[in-house]
GROMACS .gro file of C-alpha atoms in nm:
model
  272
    1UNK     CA    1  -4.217  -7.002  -9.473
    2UNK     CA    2  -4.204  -7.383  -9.646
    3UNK     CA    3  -4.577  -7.445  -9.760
    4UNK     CA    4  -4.730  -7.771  -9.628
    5UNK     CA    5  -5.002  -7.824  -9.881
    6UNK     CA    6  -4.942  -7.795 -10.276
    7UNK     CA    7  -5.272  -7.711 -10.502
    8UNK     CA    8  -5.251  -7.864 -10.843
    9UNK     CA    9  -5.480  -7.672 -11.063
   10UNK     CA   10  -5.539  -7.847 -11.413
   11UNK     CA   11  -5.628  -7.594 -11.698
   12UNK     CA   12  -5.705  -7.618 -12.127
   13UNK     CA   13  -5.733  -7.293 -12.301
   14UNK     CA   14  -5.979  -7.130 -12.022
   15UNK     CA   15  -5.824  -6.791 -11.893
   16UNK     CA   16  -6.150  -6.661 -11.813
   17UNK     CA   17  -6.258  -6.913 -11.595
   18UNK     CA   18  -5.884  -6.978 -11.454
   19UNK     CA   19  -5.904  -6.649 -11.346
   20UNK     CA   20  -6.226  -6.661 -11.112
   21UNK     CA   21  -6.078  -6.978 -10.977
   22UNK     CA   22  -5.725  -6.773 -10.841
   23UNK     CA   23  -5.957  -6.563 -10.693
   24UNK     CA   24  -6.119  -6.814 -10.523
   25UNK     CA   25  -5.777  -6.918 -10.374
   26UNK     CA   26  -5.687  -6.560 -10.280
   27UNK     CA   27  -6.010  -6.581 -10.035
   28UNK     CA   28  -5.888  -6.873  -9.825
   29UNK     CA   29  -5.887  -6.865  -9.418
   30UNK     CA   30  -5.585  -7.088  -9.463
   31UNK     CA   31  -5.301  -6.971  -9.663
   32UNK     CA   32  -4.969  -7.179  -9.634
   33UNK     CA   33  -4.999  -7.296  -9.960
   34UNK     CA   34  -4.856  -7.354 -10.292
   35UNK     CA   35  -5.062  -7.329 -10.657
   36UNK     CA   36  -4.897  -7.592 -10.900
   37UNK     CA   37  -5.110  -7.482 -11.252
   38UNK     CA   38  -5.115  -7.835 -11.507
   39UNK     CA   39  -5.141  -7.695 -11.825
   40UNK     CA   40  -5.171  -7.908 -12.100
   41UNK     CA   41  -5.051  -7.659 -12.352
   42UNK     CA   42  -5.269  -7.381 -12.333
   43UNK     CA   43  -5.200  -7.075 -12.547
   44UNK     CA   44  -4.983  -6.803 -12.452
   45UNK     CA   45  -5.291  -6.605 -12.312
   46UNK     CA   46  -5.279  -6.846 -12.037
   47UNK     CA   47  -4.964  -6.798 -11.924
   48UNK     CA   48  -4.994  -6.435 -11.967
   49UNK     CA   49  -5.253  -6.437 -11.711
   50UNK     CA   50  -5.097  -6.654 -11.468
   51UNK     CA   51  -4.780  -6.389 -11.460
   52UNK     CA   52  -5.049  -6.126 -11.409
   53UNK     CA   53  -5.182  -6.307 -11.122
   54UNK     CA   54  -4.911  -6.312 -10.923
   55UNK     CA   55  -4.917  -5.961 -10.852
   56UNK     CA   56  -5.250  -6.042 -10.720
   57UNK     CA   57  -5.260  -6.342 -10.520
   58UNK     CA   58  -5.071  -6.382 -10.160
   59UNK     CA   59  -4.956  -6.759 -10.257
   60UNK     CA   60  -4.699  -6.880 -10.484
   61UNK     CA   61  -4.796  -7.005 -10.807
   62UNK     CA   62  -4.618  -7.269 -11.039
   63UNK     CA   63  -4.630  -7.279 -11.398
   64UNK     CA   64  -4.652  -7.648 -11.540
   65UNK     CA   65  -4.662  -7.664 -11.952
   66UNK     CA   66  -4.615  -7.896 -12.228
   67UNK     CA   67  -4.643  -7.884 -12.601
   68UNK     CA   68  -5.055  -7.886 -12.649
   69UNK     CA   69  -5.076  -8.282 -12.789
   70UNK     CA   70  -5.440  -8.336 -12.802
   71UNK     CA   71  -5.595  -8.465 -12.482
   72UNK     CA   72  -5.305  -8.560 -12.210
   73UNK     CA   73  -5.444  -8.458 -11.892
   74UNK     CA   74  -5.289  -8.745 -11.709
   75UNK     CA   75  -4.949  -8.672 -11.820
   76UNK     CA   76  -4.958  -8.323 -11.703
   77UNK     CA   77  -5.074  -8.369 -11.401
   78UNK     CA   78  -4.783  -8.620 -11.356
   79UNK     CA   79  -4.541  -8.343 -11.428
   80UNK     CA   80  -4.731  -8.128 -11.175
   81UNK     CA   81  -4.690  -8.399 -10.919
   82UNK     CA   82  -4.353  -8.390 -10.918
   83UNK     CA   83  -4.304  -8.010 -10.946
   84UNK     CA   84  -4.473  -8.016 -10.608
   85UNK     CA   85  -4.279  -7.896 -10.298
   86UNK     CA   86  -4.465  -8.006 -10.032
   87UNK     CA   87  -4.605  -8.375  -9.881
   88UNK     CA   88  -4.932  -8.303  -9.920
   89UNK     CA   89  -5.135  -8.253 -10.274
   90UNK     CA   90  -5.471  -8.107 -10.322
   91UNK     CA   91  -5.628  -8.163 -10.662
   92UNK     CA   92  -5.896  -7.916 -10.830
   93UNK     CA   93  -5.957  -7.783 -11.171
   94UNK     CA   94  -5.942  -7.464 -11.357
   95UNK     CA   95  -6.295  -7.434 -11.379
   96UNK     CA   96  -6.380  -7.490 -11.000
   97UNK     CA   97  -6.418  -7.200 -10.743
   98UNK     CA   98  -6.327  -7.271 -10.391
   99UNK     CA   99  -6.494  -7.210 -10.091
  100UNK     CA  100  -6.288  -6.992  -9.887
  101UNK     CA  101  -6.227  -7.277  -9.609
  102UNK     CA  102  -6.172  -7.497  -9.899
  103UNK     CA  103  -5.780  -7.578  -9.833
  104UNK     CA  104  -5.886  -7.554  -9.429
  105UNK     CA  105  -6.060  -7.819  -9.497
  106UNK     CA  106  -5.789  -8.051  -9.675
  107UNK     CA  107  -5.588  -7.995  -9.378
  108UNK     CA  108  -5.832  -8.057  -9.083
  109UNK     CA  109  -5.924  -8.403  -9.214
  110UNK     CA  110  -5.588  -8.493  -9.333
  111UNK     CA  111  -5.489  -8.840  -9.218
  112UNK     CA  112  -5.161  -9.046  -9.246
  113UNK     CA  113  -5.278  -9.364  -9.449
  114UNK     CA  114  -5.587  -9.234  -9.593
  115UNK     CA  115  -5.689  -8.988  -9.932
  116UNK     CA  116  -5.978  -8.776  -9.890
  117UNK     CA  117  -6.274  -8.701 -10.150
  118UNK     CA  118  -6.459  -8.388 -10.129
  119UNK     CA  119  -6.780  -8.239 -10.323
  120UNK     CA  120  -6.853  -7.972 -10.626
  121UNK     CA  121  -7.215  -7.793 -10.743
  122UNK     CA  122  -7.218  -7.751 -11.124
  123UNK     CA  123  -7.364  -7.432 -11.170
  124UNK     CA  124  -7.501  -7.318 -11.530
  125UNK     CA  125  -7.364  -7.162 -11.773
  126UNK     CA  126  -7.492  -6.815 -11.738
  127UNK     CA  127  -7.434  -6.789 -11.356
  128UNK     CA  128  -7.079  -6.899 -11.483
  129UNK     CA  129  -7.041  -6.658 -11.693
  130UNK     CA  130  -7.190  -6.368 -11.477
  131UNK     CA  131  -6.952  -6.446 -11.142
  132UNK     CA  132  -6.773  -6.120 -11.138
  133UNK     CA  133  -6.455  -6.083 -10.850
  134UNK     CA  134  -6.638  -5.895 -10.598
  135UNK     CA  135  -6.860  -6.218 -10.598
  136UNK     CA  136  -6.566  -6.383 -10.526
  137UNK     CA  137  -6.404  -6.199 -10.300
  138UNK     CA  138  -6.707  -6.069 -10.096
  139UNK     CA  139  -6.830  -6.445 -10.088
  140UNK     CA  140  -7.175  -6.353 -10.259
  141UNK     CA  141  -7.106  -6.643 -10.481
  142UNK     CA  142  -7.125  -6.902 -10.173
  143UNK     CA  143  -7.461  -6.772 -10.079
  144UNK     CA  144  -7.792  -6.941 -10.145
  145UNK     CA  145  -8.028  -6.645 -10.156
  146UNK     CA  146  -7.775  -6.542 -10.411
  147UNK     CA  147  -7.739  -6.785 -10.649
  148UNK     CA  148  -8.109  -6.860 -10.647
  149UNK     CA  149  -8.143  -6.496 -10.737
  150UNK     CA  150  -7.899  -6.555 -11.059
  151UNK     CA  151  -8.067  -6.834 -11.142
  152UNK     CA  152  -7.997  -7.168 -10.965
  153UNK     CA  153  -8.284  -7.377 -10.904
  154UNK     CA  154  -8.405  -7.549 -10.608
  155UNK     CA  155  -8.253  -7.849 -10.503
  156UNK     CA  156  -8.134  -8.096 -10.282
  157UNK     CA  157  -7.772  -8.074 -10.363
  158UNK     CA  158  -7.811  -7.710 -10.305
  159UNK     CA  159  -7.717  -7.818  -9.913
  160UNK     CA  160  -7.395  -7.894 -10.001
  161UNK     CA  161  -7.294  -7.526 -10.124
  162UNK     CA  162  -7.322  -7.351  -9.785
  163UNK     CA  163  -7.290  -7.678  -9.502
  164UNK     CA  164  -7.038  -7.644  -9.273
  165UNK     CA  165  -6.995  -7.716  -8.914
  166UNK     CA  166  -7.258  -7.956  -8.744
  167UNK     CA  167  -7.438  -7.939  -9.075
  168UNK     CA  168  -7.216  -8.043  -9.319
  169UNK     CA  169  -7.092  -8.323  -9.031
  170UNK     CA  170  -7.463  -8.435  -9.023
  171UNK     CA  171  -7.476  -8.446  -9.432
  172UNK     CA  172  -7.173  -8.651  -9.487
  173UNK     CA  173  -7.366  -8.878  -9.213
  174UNK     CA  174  -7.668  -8.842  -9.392
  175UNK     CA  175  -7.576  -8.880  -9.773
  176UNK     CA  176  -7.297  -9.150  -9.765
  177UNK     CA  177  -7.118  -9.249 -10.095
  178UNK     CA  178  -6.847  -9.457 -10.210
  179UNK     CA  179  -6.561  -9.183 -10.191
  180UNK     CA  180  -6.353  -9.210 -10.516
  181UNK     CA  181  -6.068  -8.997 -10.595
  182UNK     CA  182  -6.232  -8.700 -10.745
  183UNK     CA  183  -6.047  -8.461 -10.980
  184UNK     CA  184  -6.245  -8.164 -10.844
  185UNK     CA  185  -6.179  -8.192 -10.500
  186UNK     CA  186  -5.962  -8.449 -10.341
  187UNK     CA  187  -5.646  -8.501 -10.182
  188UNK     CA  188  -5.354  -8.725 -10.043
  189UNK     CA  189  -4.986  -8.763  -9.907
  190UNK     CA  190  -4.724  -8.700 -10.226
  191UNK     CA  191  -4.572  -9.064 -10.142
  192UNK     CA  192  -4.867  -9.258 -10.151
  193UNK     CA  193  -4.951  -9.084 -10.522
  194UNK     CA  194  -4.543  -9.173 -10.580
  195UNK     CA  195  -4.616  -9.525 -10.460
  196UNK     CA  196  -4.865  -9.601 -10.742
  197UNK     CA  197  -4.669  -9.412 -10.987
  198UNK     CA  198  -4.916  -9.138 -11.041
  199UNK     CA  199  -5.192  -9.149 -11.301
  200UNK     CA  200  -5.240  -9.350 -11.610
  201UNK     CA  201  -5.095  -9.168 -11.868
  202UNK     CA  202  -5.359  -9.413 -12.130
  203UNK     CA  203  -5.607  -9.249 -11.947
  204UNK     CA  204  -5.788  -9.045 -12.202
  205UNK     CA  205  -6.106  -8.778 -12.118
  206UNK     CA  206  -6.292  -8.898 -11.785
  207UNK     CA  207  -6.226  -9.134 -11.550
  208UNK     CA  208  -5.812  -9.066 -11.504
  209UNK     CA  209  -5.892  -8.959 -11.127
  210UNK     CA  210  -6.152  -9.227 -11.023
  211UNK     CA  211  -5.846  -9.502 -11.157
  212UNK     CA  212  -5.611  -9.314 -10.980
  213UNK     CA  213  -5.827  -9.370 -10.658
  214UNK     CA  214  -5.835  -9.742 -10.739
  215UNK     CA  215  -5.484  -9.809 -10.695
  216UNK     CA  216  -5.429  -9.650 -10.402
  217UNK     CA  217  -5.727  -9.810 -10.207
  218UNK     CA  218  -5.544 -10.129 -10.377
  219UNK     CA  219  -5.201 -10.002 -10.246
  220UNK     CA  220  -5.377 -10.018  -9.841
  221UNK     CA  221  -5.488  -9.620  -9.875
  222UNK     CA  222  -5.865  -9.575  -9.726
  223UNK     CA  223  -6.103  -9.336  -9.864
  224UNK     CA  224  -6.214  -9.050  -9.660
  225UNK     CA  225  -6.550  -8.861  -9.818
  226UNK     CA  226  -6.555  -8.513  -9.683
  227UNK     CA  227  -6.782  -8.395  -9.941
  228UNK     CA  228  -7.034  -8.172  -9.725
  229UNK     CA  229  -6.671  -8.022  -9.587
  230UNK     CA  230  -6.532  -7.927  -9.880
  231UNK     CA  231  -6.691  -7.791 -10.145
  232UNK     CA  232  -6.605  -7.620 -10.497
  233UNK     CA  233  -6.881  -7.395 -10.776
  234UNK     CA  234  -6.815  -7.610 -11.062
  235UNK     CA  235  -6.867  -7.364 -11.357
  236UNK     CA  236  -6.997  -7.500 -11.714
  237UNK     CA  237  -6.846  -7.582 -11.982
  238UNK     CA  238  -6.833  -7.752 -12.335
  239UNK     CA  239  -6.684  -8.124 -12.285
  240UNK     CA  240  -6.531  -8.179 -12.644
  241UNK     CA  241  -6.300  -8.458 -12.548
  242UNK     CA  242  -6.501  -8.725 -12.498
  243UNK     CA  243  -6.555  -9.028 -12.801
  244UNK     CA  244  -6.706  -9.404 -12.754
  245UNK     CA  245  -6.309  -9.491 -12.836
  246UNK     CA  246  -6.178  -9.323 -12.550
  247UNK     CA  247  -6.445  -9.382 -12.289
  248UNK     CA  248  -6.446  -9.758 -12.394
  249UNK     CA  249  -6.040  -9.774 -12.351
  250UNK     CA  250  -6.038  -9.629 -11.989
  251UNK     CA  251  -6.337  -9.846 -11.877
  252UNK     CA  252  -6.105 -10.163 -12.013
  253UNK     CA  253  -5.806  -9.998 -11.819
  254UNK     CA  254  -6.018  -9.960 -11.515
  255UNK     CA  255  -6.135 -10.287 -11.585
  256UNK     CA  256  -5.766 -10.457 -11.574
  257UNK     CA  257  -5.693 -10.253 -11.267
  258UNK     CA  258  -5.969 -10.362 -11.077
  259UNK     CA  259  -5.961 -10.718 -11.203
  260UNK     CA  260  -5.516 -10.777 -11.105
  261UNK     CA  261  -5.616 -10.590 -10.785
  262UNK     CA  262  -5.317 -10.329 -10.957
  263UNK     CA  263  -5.167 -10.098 -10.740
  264UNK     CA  264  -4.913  -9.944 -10.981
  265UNK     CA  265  -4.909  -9.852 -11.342
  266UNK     CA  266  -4.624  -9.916 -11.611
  267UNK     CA  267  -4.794  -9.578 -11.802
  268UNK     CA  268  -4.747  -9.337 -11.520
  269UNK     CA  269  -4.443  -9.092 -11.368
  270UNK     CA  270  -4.189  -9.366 -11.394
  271UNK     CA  271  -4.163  -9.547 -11.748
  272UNK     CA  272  -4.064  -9.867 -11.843
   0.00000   0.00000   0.00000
């Protein structure tokens, strides 16, 4: 059967954690879909586990790789973009477990002319680390007496990990923010991401997603924040990418595009 939603997975070096977040796919209530895994030149341990995995899993899975050369997120996820298959793209990251109505979601709010923003929970490192696949598969992981019990504190946020139905309706009521295009969790038609050319490929550590959004809201796409809806266990890790150089470059590129009102970039899937 031709999928109708493509799920681009970006991944670094992480087999451990890419491998709780297939699992996390394998749960899902809705399951005409397509995996599309951005690599950004992993090791061979990686792709080792991704043949592995498709023994496992019921959904396809595509293999996107490049040479590893340093930090170049954006133009992976470019090549992922057009290895797509579908009209539809769901972004997330390999270090992000869904919820199993997590694609559901994607699809029930989908909307010709709009992109749609959902939520994450970061969860520590040692609850990270501890998720086993019966967690995952069972759904333990999604549970708040759970997690509290493995050591998640108390908090407001905490709503967000088990909302759904009225509740989560209410919350996105209750709790609105500016919906940006967020590399955890969001989504949008493959032509409108064509139609701004894709992301930045300047774009260094942090921020390549939220410029992304930019242009398309410039390009006439609305913002939809489903983040109560939708919702992804963000597990830890080490952020090693991240210098004064590079954040300072991509606030001057978000900058530009917010200044010229840009709605395509000269840096993205088509060059110069």
């Amino acid at each position: 059967m031709q999928k109708n939603i493509s799920v681009v997975i970006s991944t670094y070096n992480s087999p451990e954690w890419l491998k709780k977040v297939i699992w996390g796919y394998n749960t899902q209530t809705y399951r005409n879909f397509e995996m599309v895994i951005a690599d950004d030149g992993s090791r061979k341990d990686t792709a080792d586990l991704i043949e592995e995995m498709r023994k496992e899993v019921f959904y396809p899975i595509i293999h996107v790789w490049h040479e590893d050369n340093g930090f170049q997120k954006s133009q992976i996820l470019n090549k992922a973009i057009l290895a797509c298959t579908t009209d539809y793209i769901m972004m997330s990251d390999g270090d992000c477990i869904p919820r199993p109505d997590f694609v559901e979601q994607h699809v029930k709010f989908r909307e010709e002319g709009y992109f749609l923003s959902g939520g994450y929970h970061k969860l520590p490192m040692d609850l990270s680390q501890n998720i086993t696949k019966d967690d995952i598969y069972s759904g333990k992981c999604f549970e708040m007496d759970w997690l509290k019990k493995h050591g998640m504190k108390a908090s407001f946020k905490n709503n967000k990990v088990d909302a759904v139905g009225l509740k989560s309706w209410f919350m996105n009521l209750l709790t609105p923010t500016t919906p940006s295009w967020n590399g955890h969790n969001a989504s949008g038609w493959k032509k409108d991401i064509m139609g701004i050319n894709g992301f930045d490929e300047r774009m260094q550590y942090g921020g390549q997603d939220r410029e992304l959004g930019e242009r398309l809201v410039n390009y006439g796409i609305k913002p939809k924040q489903i983040r109560y809806s939708t919702v992804c266990l963000h597990l830890d890790h080490p952020r090693g990418y991240a210098t004064p150089e590079s954040i300072n470059k991509n606030k001057n590129i978000r900058k530009e595009t917010k200044e010229q009102n840009k709605k395509w970039t000269d840096f993205g899937i088509v060059k110069k």
